[in-house]
Coordinates of C-alpha atoms in Angstrom, one line a residue:
M16 CA 81.7 197.7 88.2
S17 CA 85.4 197.9 89.7
W18 CA 85.8 198.8 93.3
Q19 CA 87.7 202.3 92.2
K20 CA 84.5 203.1 90.0
L21 CA 82.1 202.1 92.9
K22 CA 83.8 204.3 95.3
K23 CA 83.8 207.3 92.9
T24 CA 80.1 206.7 92.3
V25 CA 79.2 206.8 95.9
L26 CA 81.3 209.7 96.5
V27 CA 79.6 211.8 93.8
S28 CA 76.2 210.8 95.0
A29 CA 77.1 211.7 98.6
I30 CA 78.3 215.1 97.5
I31 CA 75.3 215.6 95.3
L32 CA 73.0 214.5 98.2
G33 CA 74.9 216.8 100.7
V34 CA 74.3 219.8 98.4
S35 CA 70.7 219.0 98.1
F36 CA 70.2 218.6 101.7
N37 CA 71.9 221.9 102.3
S38 CA 69.9 223.5 99.7
I39 CA 66.6 222.3 101.3
A40 CA 67.8 223.4 104.8
V41 CA 68.7 226.9 103.5
A42 CA 65.2 227.1 101.6
V43 CA 63.5 226.1 104.9
A44 CA 65.7 228.7 106.9
V45 CA 64.6 231.4 104.3
D46 CA 60.9 230.3 104.3
T47 CA 61.1 230.5 108.2
I48 CA 62.6 234.0 108.2
K49 CA 60.2 235.1 105.7
A50 CA 57.1 233.8 107.5
S51 CA 58.5 235.4 110.8
S52 CA 59.0 238.7 109.0
D53 CA 55.5 238.5 107.4
V54 CA 53.9 238.0 110.9
E55 CA 55.7 240.8 112.3
T56 CA 54.6 243.2 109.2
I57 CA 51.0 242.0 110.0
E58 CA 51.2 242.8 113.6
I59 CA 52.9 246.1 113.2
K60 CA 50.1 247.2 110.6
N61 CA 47.4 245.9 112.8
I62 CA 48.6 247.9 115.7
V63 CA 49.4 251.2 113.8
Y64 CA 46.2 251.3 111.7
A65 CA 44.1 250.4 114.7
G66 CA 43.1 254.0 115.5
E67 CA 44.8 256.2 118.0
D68 CA 43.0 254.8 121.1
N69 CA 41.0 251.8 119.6
F70 CA 42.5 248.7 121.1
N71 CA 39.4 246.5 120.2
F72 CA 40.3 246.8 116.4
E73 CA 39.0 244.0 114.3
G74 CA 42.4 243.9 112.2
V75 CA 43.5 245.0 108.8
L76 CA 41.7 242.7 106.4
D77 CA 44.3 243.0 103.7
Y78 CA 47.5 244.3 105.1
R79 CA 49.1 244.1 101.7
N80 CA 47.1 247.3 100.7
W81 CA 48.5 249.4 103.5
D82 CA 51.8 251.1 103.4
M83 CA 54.5 250.1 105.9
P84 CA 54.7 252.8 108.5
D85 CA 58.0 254.7 109.2
L86 CA 59.6 252.5 112.0
K87 CA 62.0 255.4 112.7
D88 CA 59.2 257.7 113.8
A89 CA 59.1 258.0 117.5
K90 CA 55.4 258.2 117.8
I91 CA 54.9 255.2 115.6
Q92 CA 57.4 253.3 117.9
S93 CA 55.6 254.4 120.9
K94 CA 52.1 253.2 119.4
L95 CA 53.7 249.8 118.6
G96 CA 54.9 249.7 122.3
A97 CA 51.5 250.5 123.5
G98 CA 50.0 248.0 121.1
Y99 CA 52.2 245.0 122.3
Y100 CA 51.7 246.3 125.9
R101 CA 48.0 246.0 126.0
G102 CA 47.3 243.5 123.1
V103 CA 45.0 244.2 120.1
K104 CA 42.7 242.1 118.0
H105 CA 44.8 239.8 116.3
V106 CA 48.0 240.7 118.0
P107 CA 48.6 239.3 121.5
R108 CA 50.1 241.0 124.4
D109 CA 53.9 240.9 124.2
Y110 CA 55.9 242.9 127.0
A111 CA 59.3 241.9 125.5
K112 CA 58.3 243.6 122.2
A113 CA 56.6 246.4 124.2
L114 CA 59.9 247.0 125.9
V115 CA 61.8 247.1 122.6
W116 CA 59.5 249.7 120.9
Y117 CA 59.3 252.0 124.0
K118 CA 63.0 252.1 124.3
K119 CA 63.4 253.1 120.6
A120 CA 60.9 256.0 121.1
A121 CA 62.2 256.9 124.6
N122 CA 65.8 257.3 123.3
Q123 CA 64.4 259.7 120.7
G124 CA 63.0 261.9 123.6
L125 CA 59.4 261.0 123.4
S126 CA 57.9 261.6 126.8
E127 CA 55.1 259.2 126.7
A128 CA 57.5 256.3 125.9
Q129 CA 59.9 257.6 128.7
Y130 CA 57.1 257.4 131.1
K131 CA 55.9 254.0 130.2
L132 CA 59.5 252.8 130.2
G133 CA 59.8 254.2 133.6
E134 CA 56.6 252.3 134.7
M135 CA 57.9 248.9 133.3
Y136 CA 61.3 249.2 135.2
H137 CA 59.2 250.4 138.2
K138 CA 56.9 247.5 138.3
G139 CA 59.2 245.0 136.8
I140 CA 57.3 244.2 133.8
D141 CA 59.4 241.8 131.6
V142 CA 62.6 243.2 133.3
S143 CA 64.0 243.2 136.7
K144 CA 62.7 245.9 139.1
D145 CA 65.0 248.7 138.8
Y146 CA 64.1 251.8 140.7
K147 CA 67.0 253.9 139.5
K148 CA 66.2 253.1 135.9
A149 CA 62.6 254.0 136.8
F150 CA 63.7 257.4 138.2
Y151 CA 65.9 258.1 135.1
W152 CA 63.1 257.7 132.7
H153 CA 60.6 259.3 134.8
E154 CA 62.8 262.3 135.4
K155 CA 63.5 262.8 131.6
A156 CA 59.7 262.8 130.9
A157 CA 58.9 265.0 133.8
Y158 CA 61.4 267.7 132.7
I159 CA 59.8 267.8 129.3
G160 CA 56.4 268.4 131.1
Y161 CA 54.7 265.0 131.1
Q162 CA 52.1 265.3 133.7
Y163 CA 52.0 261.5 134.5
A164 CA 55.7 261.3 134.7
Q165 CA 55.9 264.3 137.1
E166 CA 53.3 262.5 139.4
R167 CA 55.5 259.3 139.4
L168 CA 58.7 261.2 139.8
A169 CA 57.1 262.9 142.9
H170 CA 56.2 259.3 144.2
L171 CA 59.7 258.1 143.7
Y172 CA 61.1 261.1 145.7
E173 CA 58.3 260.5 148.3
T174 CA 59.3 256.9 148.9
G175 CA 63.0 257.2 148.2
E176 CA 62.8 254.5 145.5
G177 CA 65.8 255.0 143.0
V178 CA 66.8 258.4 144.5
A179 CA 67.4 260.0 148.0
K180 CA 64.1 260.5 149.8
S181 CA 63.0 264.1 149.6
D182 CA 59.6 265.4 150.5
V183 CA 60.3 268.8 149.4
K184 CA 61.2 267.7 145.9
A185 CA 58.0 265.3 146.0
F186 CA 55.7 268.2 146.8
E187 CA 57.3 270.2 143.8
W188 CA 56.7 267.5 141.4
Y189 CA 53.1 266.8 142.7
L190 CA 52.4 270.5 142.4
S191 CA 53.8 270.7 138.7
S192 CA 51.5 267.7 137.8
A193 CA 48.6 269.1 139.7
K194 CA 48.8 272.5 137.9
Q195 CA 48.3 270.5 134.7
G196 CA 44.9 269.0 136.1
Y197 CA 46.1 265.6 137.0
A198 CA 43.7 264.5 139.8
P199 CA 45.9 262.1 141.7
A200 CA 48.6 264.8 141.9
Q201 CA 46.0 267.2 142.9
Y202 CA 44.9 265.1 145.8
K203 CA 48.5 264.6 147.1
V204 CA 49.1 268.3 147.1
G205 CA 46.0 268.6 149.1
W206 CA 47.3 265.9 151.5
M207 CA 50.7 267.4 151.7
Y208 CA 49.3 270.9 152.6
Q209 CA 47.0 269.4 155.2
M210 CA 49.8 267.5 156.9
G211 CA 52.5 270.1 156.4
I212 CA 54.8 267.6 154.6
G213 CA 57.3 269.0 152.0
T214 CA 55.6 272.4 152.6
A215 CA 54.2 274.6 155.2
Q216 CA 50.8 273.4 156.6
D217 CA 48.0 275.3 155.1
Y218 CA 44.4 273.9 155.5
K219 CA 42.8 276.5 153.1
L220 CA 45.2 275.3 150.2
A221 CA 44.5 271.8 151.2
L222 CA 40.9 272.3 150.7
D223 CA 41.4 274.1 147.4
W224 CA 43.2 271.3 146.0
Y225 CA 40.9 268.6 147.2
Q226 CA 38.2 270.3 145.5
K227 CA 40.1 270.5 142.3
S228 CA 40.7 266.7 142.6
L229 CA 37.0 266.2 143.2
D230 CA 36.1 268.3 140.2
R231 CA 38.1 265.8 138.1
N232 CA 35.9 262.9 139.4
I233 CA 38.6 260.4 139.1
T234 CA 37.5 257.5 141.4
D235 CA 40.4 256.8 143.7
S236 CA 41.3 260.6 144.0
Y237 CA 37.5 261.4 144.3
F238 CA 36.8 259.2 147.4
L239 CA 40.1 260.1 149.2
A240 CA 39.4 263.8 148.7
H241 CA 35.8 263.5 149.9
F242 CA 37.1 261.5 153.0
N243 CA 39.8 264.0 153.8
I244 CA 37.5 267.1 153.4
G245 CA 35.1 265.4 155.7
W246 CA 37.8 264.8 158.3
M247 CA 38.9 268.4 158.1
Y248 CA 35.6 269.7 158.8

């Protein structure tokens, strides 16, 4: 074979091999993406079909028989946030994914997701602590009427985290949450009446709110209310 023919043969072979290797690389990449997508689909279906509050779910046995949930639905997004936040059977805890799904739901105005997003910023869970963002999301949820966010917003006003400290506003938001039956807020309203912080001192109202907190029988508030009632007598 002449040198020219040999060079041409080598060049053609190199081109063919190059195409083959590129094709293999593309095929592997596509398979990797597909596998990743399949895992995410399985995770999503496991979380969504786990039941409203059942986070010990055994998993969807054959996920292919289940419809893919509407991922634009705020409640579905929030449920996915909760699933990744806590972790469920066959789906490990993943705060980064929880943050993504909570943000999607929060931006659609779902109060429970706004509250959880506020908590993640307040505690620095998978994000840097940011009290201003915590205040922003808790305030949004609080104005919608979400009792847990109202209690947290009151706490931020009380401590001055992310907002100018205001005992008056703290009392107002604790009271809003307390009126909805949230025991920790009821205890705080009782304490603020007892101490005259953010409102006029009133022992009778303090005892009334301590008693409401006791009636809810939530451990921390229960024992604190018992202690303070004993101290007042």
